[in-house]
Short mmCIF file of C-alpha atoms and ligand atoms in Angstrom, two decimals:
data_model
loop_
_atom_site.label_atom_id
_atom_site.label_comp_id
_atom_site.label_asym_id
_atom_site.label_seq_id
_atom_site.Cartn_x
_atom_site.Cartn_y
_atom_site.Cartn_z
CA MET A 437 -0.16 -0.17 -0.14
CA SER A 438 1.19 3.60 -0.76
CA LYS A 439 2.07 5.78 1.97
CA ILE A 440 -0.78 8.21 1.10
CA HIS A 441 -3.00 5.30 1.03
CA GLN A 442 -1.86 4.22 4.14
CA LEU A 443 -2.51 7.78 5.64
CA ILE A 444 -6.04 7.60 4.57
CA GLU A 445 -6.76 4.06 5.87
CA ASN A 446 -5.37 5.35 9.37
CA SER A 447 -7.46 8.38 9.21
CA LYS A 448 -10.44 6.39 8.53
CA VAL A 449 -9.68 3.88 11.35
CA ASN A 450 -9.23 7.18 13.73
CA GLU A 451 -12.58 8.62 12.60
CA SER A 452 -14.06 5.22 13.20
CA ILE A 453 -12.85 4.77 16.75
CA ALA A 454 -13.42 8.65 17.46
CA ARG A 455 -17.05 8.31 16.52
CA LYS A 456 -17.54 5.31 18.67
CA LEU A 457 -15.99 6.65 21.50
CA PHE A 458 -18.06 9.62 21.15
CA GLU A 459 -21.47 7.32 20.54
CA ILE A 460 -20.40 6.12 24.20
CA GLU A 461 -19.71 9.11 25.78
CA THR A 462 -23.02 10.50 24.98
CA GLU A 463 -25.05 7.50 26.17
CA VAL A 464 -23.02 7.42 29.49
CA LEU A 465 -23.45 11.21 30.20
CA ALA A 466 -27.19 10.60 31.35
CA CYS A 467 -26.08 8.08 34.24
CA GLN A 468 -27.20 8.74 37.41
CA SER A 469 -25.10 6.21 39.58
CA SER A 470 -21.08 5.29 39.42
CA GLU A 471 -22.45 1.66 39.48
CA GLU A 472 -24.67 2.49 36.49
CA LEU A 473 -22.14 4.59 34.67
CA LEU A 474 -19.29 1.89 34.84
CA GLU A 475 -21.37 -0.97 34.09
CA ARG A 476 -23.07 0.84 31.04
CA LEU A 477 -19.41 2.19 29.70
CA LEU A 478 -17.95 -1.13 30.03
CA GLY A 479 -20.60 -2.95 28.22
CA LEU A 480 -20.79 -0.56 25.09
CA ILE A 481 -16.96 -0.33 24.85
CA GLN A 482 -17.19 -4.10 24.67
CA ALA A 483 -19.89 -4.31 22.23
CA LYS A 484 -18.62 -1.30 20.06
CA PHE A 485 -14.81 -2.18 19.90
CA GLN A 486 -15.86 -6.16 19.72
CA LEU A 487 -13.49 -7.10 22.58
CA SER A 488 -12.98 -10.48 24.10
CA GLY A 489 -12.92 -9.20 27.78
CA ILE A 490 -13.55 -6.18 29.49
CA SER A 491 -12.90 -5.56 33.30
CA LEU A 492 -12.57 -3.07 35.90
CA LEU A 493 -9.59 -3.00 38.27
CA LEU A 494 -10.01 -0.93 41.39
CA ALA A 495 -7.26 -0.31 43.57
CA GLU A 496 -7.00 -1.07 47.35
CA PRO A 497 -6.88 0.39 49.59
CA THR A 498 -7.43 4.03 48.68
CA PRO A 499 -9.90 6.35 49.87
CA ILE A 500 -11.24 7.06 46.62
CA SER A 501 -11.69 2.82 45.66
CA TYR A 502 -13.53 2.67 48.96
CA LEU A 503 -16.17 5.16 48.06
CA ILE A 504 -16.74 3.70 44.70
CA ASN A 505 -16.30 -0.05 45.95
CA GLY A 506 -19.26 0.97 48.18
CA ASN A 507 -21.46 1.70 45.14
CA LEU A 508 -20.69 -1.52 43.08
CA GLN A 509 -22.96 -3.72 44.52
CA SER A 510 -24.73 -5.26 41.45
CA ASN A 511 -24.45 -8.95 39.74
CA TRP A 512 -22.37 -7.55 36.91
CA HIS A 513 -20.14 -5.83 39.08
CA GLN A 514 -19.34 -8.95 41.31
CA LYS A 515 -18.21 -10.66 37.81
CA ASN A 516 -16.31 -7.75 36.37
CA THR A 517 -14.50 -5.92 38.70
CA SER A 518 -11.33 -6.98 40.76
CA GLN A 519 -9.20 -5.63 43.28
CA ILE A 520 -5.72 -4.52 42.71
CA SER A 521 -2.81 -3.24 45.37
CA THR A 522 -1.88 0.53 44.75
CA GLU A 523 1.76 -0.48 44.05
CA LYS A 524 0.37 -3.14 41.26
CA LEU A 525 -1.58 -0.33 39.62
CA SER A 526 1.04 1.97 39.34
CA LEU A 527 3.45 -0.62 37.80
CA LEU A 528 0.38 -0.74 35.00
CA HIS A 529 0.45 2.89 34.50
CA VAL A 530 3.97 4.50 34.68
CA ASP A 531 3.37 8.42 34.73
CA LYS A 532 -0.54 7.68 34.76
CA LYS A 533 -0.20 6.54 30.74
CA PRO A 534 -2.20 3.51 29.13
CA MET A 535 -0.70 0.34 28.27
CA LEU A 536 -0.78 -2.07 25.13
CA THR A 537 0.87 -5.06 24.89
CA ASN A 538 0.86 -8.59 23.41
CA GLN A 539 3.45 -10.06 25.87
CA LEU A 540 0.96 -10.92 28.59
CA GLU A 541 4.04 -12.18 30.89
CA GLN A 542 4.54 -8.56 31.50
CA LEU A 543 0.89 -8.41 33.65
CA ASN A 544 1.60 -11.60 35.18
CA ASN A 545 1.59 -11.14 39.18
CA ILE A 546 -0.17 -7.59 38.73
CA VAL A 547 -3.43 -8.68 36.83
CA PRO A 548 -5.30 -11.36 38.35
CA LYS A 549 -4.78 -14.38 35.92
CA SER A 550 -8.63 -15.04 35.34
CA LEU A 551 -8.85 -12.33 33.66
CA LEU A 552 -6.25 -12.82 31.04
CA THR A 553 -7.67 -16.63 29.98
CA GLY A 554 -7.64 -17.03 26.19
CA ALA A 555 -6.08 -13.60 25.85
CA LYS A 556 -3.26 -12.71 23.58
CA SER A 557 -3.14 -9.13 24.08
CA ALA A 558 -4.23 -6.28 26.33
CA ALA A 559 -4.73 -2.65 26.55
CA LEU A 560 -5.31 -0.91 30.02
CA THR A 561 -6.89 2.49 30.53
CA PRO A 562 -5.64 4.37 33.76
CA LEU A 563 -8.58 5.89 35.61
CA SER A 564 -7.81 8.88 37.96
CA LEU A 565 -9.80 11.04 40.38
CA GLU A 566 -8.71 14.26 41.75
CA GLY A 567 -4.93 13.50 40.48
CA LYS A 568 -4.93 10.19 42.06
CA LEU A 569 -4.78 6.82 40.15
CA PHE A 570 -7.55 4.82 41.45
CA GLY A 571 -8.41 2.15 38.74
CA SER A 572 -7.98 0.75 35.48
CA LEU A 573 -9.84 -0.43 32.66
CA LEU A 574 -8.65 -3.89 31.23
CA PHE A 575 -9.39 -4.93 27.67
CA THR A 576 -8.18 -8.11 26.22
CA ASP A 577 -8.55 -9.86 22.70
CA LYS A 578 -7.67 -13.34 21.34
CA SER A 579 -5.61 -11.51 18.62
CA SER A 580 -2.17 -10.72 19.70
CA ALA A 581 -1.92 -8.25 16.61
CA ARG A 582 -4.90 -6.29 18.37
CA PHE A 583 -3.12 -4.44 20.99
CA HIS A 584 0.94 -4.02 21.21
CA GLN A 585 3.53 -1.57 22.18
CA ASP A 586 3.91 0.09 18.87
CA LEU A 587 0.50 1.58 18.71
CA GLY A 588 -0.38 5.09 19.57
CA THR A 589 -2.04 5.62 22.85
CA PHE A 590 -4.19 8.85 22.06
CA HIS A 591 -7.67 7.45 21.81
CA LEU A 592 -7.23 5.45 25.25
CA GLU A 593 -5.75 8.51 26.76
CA GLN A 594 -8.65 10.56 25.89
CA LEU A 595 -10.84 7.76 27.08
CA ALA A 596 -9.19 7.67 30.13
CA VAL A 597 -9.47 11.76 31.07
CA LYS A 598 -13.37 11.54 29.60
CA VAL A 599 -14.27 8.51 31.79
CA SER A 600 -12.60 10.13 35.07
CA LEU A 601 -14.51 12.90 34.48
CA CYS A 602 -18.12 11.55 34.39
CA LEU A 603 -17.14 9.21 37.27
CA SER A 604 -16.11 12.32 39.48
CA ASN A 605 -19.30 14.14 38.37
CA VAL A 606 -21.43 11.35 39.27
CA LEU A 607 -19.73 10.52 42.54
CA ILE A 608 -19.68 13.99 43.60
CA ARG A 609 -23.74 13.70 43.25
CA GLU A 610 -23.79 10.61 45.15
CA GLN A 611 -21.59 12.06 48.02
CA LEU A 612 -23.87 14.98 48.32
CA GLN A 613 -27.07 12.85 48.30
CA TYR A 614 -25.82 10.72 50.82
CA MET A 615 -24.79 13.42 52.97
CA ALA A 616 -28.01 14.93 52.56
CA HIS A 617 -29.57 11.65 53.57
CA TYR A 618 -27.58 9.83 56.11
CA ASP A 619 -26.30 10.43 59.37
CA ARG A 620 -22.56 10.41 59.12
CA LEU A 621 -21.85 9.09 62.69
CA THR A 622 -24.59 5.83 62.51
CA GLY A 623 -24.67 5.24 58.78
CA VAL A 624 -28.43 5.21 59.35
CA ALA A 625 -30.89 7.70 57.37
CA ASN A 626 -31.55 11.04 58.85
CA ARG A 627 -34.89 13.08 59.71
CA ARG A 628 -35.04 14.46 56.52
CA LEU A 629 -35.30 11.14 54.71
CA MET A 630 -37.54 9.96 57.66
CA GLU A 631 -40.05 12.73 56.49
CA VAL A 632 -39.78 11.46 53.03
CA CYS A 633 -40.74 8.00 53.94
CA ILE A 634 -43.54 8.60 56.65
CA GLY A 635 -44.94 10.92 54.16
CA GLU A 636 -44.80 8.19 51.28
CA GLU A 637 -46.52 5.72 53.91
CA LEU A 638 -49.15 8.18 54.61
CA ILE A 639 -50.10 8.36 50.96
CA ARG A 640 -50.04 4.93 51.06
CA GLN A 641 -52.10 4.53 53.34
CA ARG A 642 -54.72 7.16 52.34
CA ARG A 643 -54.94 5.55 48.84
CA TYR A 644 -54.75 2.04 49.24
CA GLY A 645 -55.72 1.48 52.80
CA VAL A 646 -52.29 -0.06 54.22
CA PRO A 647 -51.59 0.18 57.64
CA PHE A 648 -48.15 1.34 59.14
CA SER A 649 -46.68 2.11 62.64
CA VAL A 650 -43.95 4.22 64.15
CA LEU A 651 -41.74 3.68 67.04
CA PHE A 652 -40.10 6.16 69.06
CA ILE A 653 -36.81 5.18 70.41
CA ASP A 654 -34.43 6.80 72.88
CA CYS A 655 -31.39 5.79 74.68
CA ASN A 656 -32.00 5.42 78.69
CA LYS A 657 -29.36 7.39 80.37
CA PHE A 658 -27.28 8.35 77.56
CA LYS A 659 -25.96 11.66 78.97
CA ALA A 660 -24.50 9.56 81.85
CA ILE A 661 -22.77 7.33 79.47
CA ASN A 662 -21.15 10.31 78.07
CA ASP A 663 -20.33 12.25 81.15
CA THR A 664 -18.72 8.73 82.71
CA TYR A 665 -17.16 7.01 79.58
CA GLY A 666 -16.50 10.12 77.46
CA HIS A 667 -18.03 11.21 74.31
CA ASP A 668 -16.31 8.72 71.87
CA CYS A 669 -18.03 5.76 73.96
CA GLY A 670 -21.42 7.76 73.56
CA ASP A 671 -20.74 8.00 69.79
CA LYS A 672 -20.09 4.08 70.04
CA VAL A 673 -23.10 3.47 71.69
CA LEU A 674 -25.10 5.49 69.32
CA THR A 675 -23.40 3.36 66.44
CA TYR A 676 -24.28 0.22 68.31
CA VAL A 677 -27.88 0.77 68.76
CA ALA A 678 -28.39 1.96 65.18
CA SER A 679 -26.81 -0.80 63.58
CA GLN A 680 -28.19 -3.30 66.00
CA LEU A 681 -31.77 -1.71 65.21
CA GLN A 682 -31.32 -1.81 61.39
CA GLU A 683 -30.38 -5.58 61.94
CA LEU A 684 -33.52 -6.06 64.40
CA VAL A 685 -36.52 -4.64 61.81
CA ARG A 686 -37.89 -6.21 58.70
CA GLU A 687 -36.54 -5.74 55.57
CA ASN A 688 -39.50 -3.55 54.58
CA ASP A 689 -39.14 -1.62 57.73
CA LYS A 690 -36.72 1.37 58.10
CA CYS A 691 -34.70 2.97 60.64
CA PHE A 692 -33.88 6.59 61.01
CA ARG A 693 -31.64 8.73 63.48
CA TYR A 694 -34.18 11.23 64.56
CA ALA A 695 -31.65 13.64 66.96
CA GLY A 696 -29.12 12.86 69.51
CA ASP A 697 -29.86 9.86 71.05
CA GLU A 698 -33.57 9.09 69.53
CA PHE A 699 -34.09 7.00 66.39
CA VAL A 700 -37.47 6.35 64.77
CA VAL A 701 -38.34 3.15 63.13
CA VAL A 702 -41.09 2.96 60.60
CA LEU A 703 -43.06 -0.63 60.28
CA ALA A 704 -44.46 -0.90 56.78
CA SER A 705 -48.09 -2.53 57.03
CA GLN A 706 -47.82 -3.27 60.77
CA THR A 707 -50.79 -2.53 63.54
CA LEU A 708 -50.23 -1.35 66.84
CA LEU A 709 -50.09 -4.71 68.31
CA GLU A 710 -47.51 -5.61 66.16
CA ALA A 711 -45.37 -2.50 66.52
CA GLU A 712 -45.89 -2.75 70.13
CA GLN A 713 -44.60 -6.45 70.08
CA ALA A 714 -41.78 -5.11 67.95
CA SER A 715 -40.97 -2.69 70.66
CA ASP A 716 -40.69 -5.22 73.46
CA ARG A 717 -38.36 -7.57 71.07
CA LEU A 718 -36.07 -4.24 70.47
CA CYS A 719 -35.91 -3.26 74.28
CA GLN A 720 -35.13 -6.81 75.33
CA PHE A 721 -32.61 -7.17 72.94
CA PHE A 722 -30.77 -4.52 74.31
CA ASP A 723 -31.22 -5.77 77.72
CA ASP A 724 -29.89 -9.33 76.94
CA ASN A 725 -26.98 -7.91 74.44
CA PRO A 726 -24.86 -5.49 76.39
CA MET A 727 -22.07 -3.62 73.95
CA PRO A 728 -18.63 -5.01 74.04
CA TYR A 729 -16.38 -2.15 75.09
CA GLN A 730 -12.66 -2.06 75.93
CA SER A 731 -12.49 -5.72 76.85
CA ALA A 732 -15.98 -5.53 78.82
CA LEU A 733 -19.57 -5.18 78.30
CA LEU A 734 -21.36 -1.79 78.64
CA PRO A 735 -25.28 -2.20 79.59
CA VAL A 736 -27.12 -0.12 76.83
CA SER A 737 -30.63 0.32 77.26
CA ILE A 738 -33.67 1.72 75.08
CA SER A 739 -37.29 2.82 75.77
CA CYS A 740 -39.61 2.90 72.77
CA GLY A 741 -42.96 4.17 72.40
CA ALA A 742 -45.34 2.91 69.47
CA ALA A 743 -48.12 4.55 67.42
CA ALA A 744 -50.15 3.34 64.48
CA SER A 745 -51.28 5.72 61.74
CA SER A 746 -54.80 5.89 61.32
CA GLY A 747 -54.32 7.85 57.86
CA GLU A 748 -56.10 10.97 59.72
CA GLU A 749 -53.46 12.56 61.39
CA THR A 750 -50.37 14.24 60.12
CA MET A 751 -46.92 13.37 60.38
CA ASP A 752 -45.90 15.36 63.72
CA GLU A 753 -49.24 14.12 65.29
CA LEU A 754 -48.00 10.68 64.54
CA LEU A 755 -44.84 10.92 66.07
CA LYS A 756 -46.17 12.86 68.89
CA THR A 757 -48.26 10.32 69.86
CA ALA A 758 -45.09 7.93 69.58
CA ASP A 759 -43.23 10.25 71.60
CA LYS A 760 -45.42 10.61 74.42
CA ASN A 761 -45.90 6.56 74.56
CA LEU A 762 -42.01 6.65 74.57
CA TYR A 763 -42.08 8.89 77.80
CA VAL A 764 -44.48 6.81 79.34
CA ASN A 765 -42.46 3.62 79.04
CA LYS A 766 -39.65 5.17 80.08
CA LYS A 767 -40.55 6.17 83.59
CA ALA A 768 -40.96 2.52 84.04
CA ASN A 769 -37.20 2.04 83.03
CA ASN A 770 -35.79 4.69 85.23
CA GLY A 771 -33.04 4.02 87.49
CA MET A 772 -30.53 2.35 85.01
CA VAL A 773 -26.93 2.30 86.28
CA PHE A 774 -24.11 2.03 83.81
CA LYS A 775 -21.00 -0.10 85.08
CA LEU A 776 -18.14 -1.45 83.04
N1 LIG B 1991 -21.61 11.09 72.06
C1 LIG B 1991 -22.83 11.81 71.70
N2 LIG B 1991 -23.63 12.09 72.19
C2 LIG B 1991 -24.74 13.02 71.64
C3 LIG B 1991 -24.80 13.16 70.47
N3 LIG B 1991 -25.88 13.93 70.36
C4 LIG B 1991 -26.63 14.11 71.22
N4 LIG B 1991 -25.72 13.65 72.45
C5 LIG B 1991 -25.83 13.67 73.74
O1 LIG B 1991 -27.00 12.78 73.95
C6 LIG B 1991 -27.48 13.36 75.73
C7 LIG B 1991 -28.81 13.07 75.65
O2 LIG B 1991 -29.16 13.24 76.75
P1 LIG B 1991 -30.80 13.25 77.44
O3 LIG B 1991 -31.55 13.92 76.17
O4 LIG B 1991 -30.86 14.14 78.74
O5 LIG B 1991 -31.12 11.92 77.63
P2 LIG B 1991 -30.71 11.17 78.60
O6 LIG B 1991 -29.29 10.69 79.29
O7 LIG B 1991 -30.67 9.50 77.77
O8 LIG B 1991 -32.09 10.96 79.45
P3 LIG B 1991 -33.13 9.85 79.54
O9 LIG B 1991 -33.57 9.64 78.16
O10 LIG B 1991 -34.15 10.56 80.59
O11 LIG B 1991 -32.78 8.46 79.84
C8 LIG B 1991 -27.15 14.80 75.86
O12 LIG B 1991 -25.99 15.05 76.83
C9 LIG B 1991 -26.39 15.35 74.23
O13 LIG B 1991 -25.22 15.86 74.52
C10 LIG B 1991 -23.41 12.49 69.73
O14 LIG B 1991 -23.85 12.19 68.37
N5 LIG B 1991 -22.91 11.67 70.26
#
């Protein structure tokens, strides 16, 4: 082939690659979550470029990978995402550049063997967030001619920048949403999300007659725990109570941190009697299960008040009834002593 023909041919190939990347970019721009974005992106790349294998390598441990890993729970990610140490990742991407190779022995002891099964060549695209390398997209092919050291990396570099940008935008949005709806200390949903949840239950009840109840929960003598063992211990107690409450309620029920040492549980489809039974069960659990603390056991106790929604009252009225019942029950619990 003459030089000019070769140039024209190269330019056509480049244009076709650029077009496919543009189409992929356009499609992933609308993705609302990092999980959806990565899944969609990798699926599109594999289909459009007909790659035999594609996977996501995530650095471990970095704060960024922790943030992303928490979001990647789908079956697809379980199958296609692998952990890689930060040191190994930087071996793949010297100066944060893509890597192309058909000498796969170079990847031995860096990339999990299973990801290279049947492959004869591979391309790795670095992913960065806030200037930090946190992962790599691994493309593999059955042909050793597909990726090799002498190929240019311009398109992969572009892809790396664009994916990193899209991902960072989505992650910032996810972080903001999380901070707006979840309590930082205990990890349970906050009062704002509780209002949304009760609002939805009220609509369901008024429209379809589905009952629901709420439990107002308060830790007993919590101030004394803070004063005796310190604020850090108090924080641990709150985290312990929140995590146990979440474990103890049914899948459909939801637990919220209302304020300070107060929590609210929304019991979907449950009557007052069922809510009172749940309340007894929760109180009994904490009486029977003191919190492990500094190689000892710290008694933790809670009081609960239940209220069933009739569909007539407002959210505030419902919570007030539960709160009133809580204080009736709390009186009976007075006199708890905390000893390590
Ligand atoms: N450690 C810690 N303490 C908190 C937090 N939020 C609120 N508190 C404290 O929780 C305590 C709640 O005290 P009270 O409302 O008097 O409750 P109590 O001591 O459990 O009293 P009773 O409910 O009557 O048994 C206050 O001292 C707050 O300072 C928090 O995030 N961490």
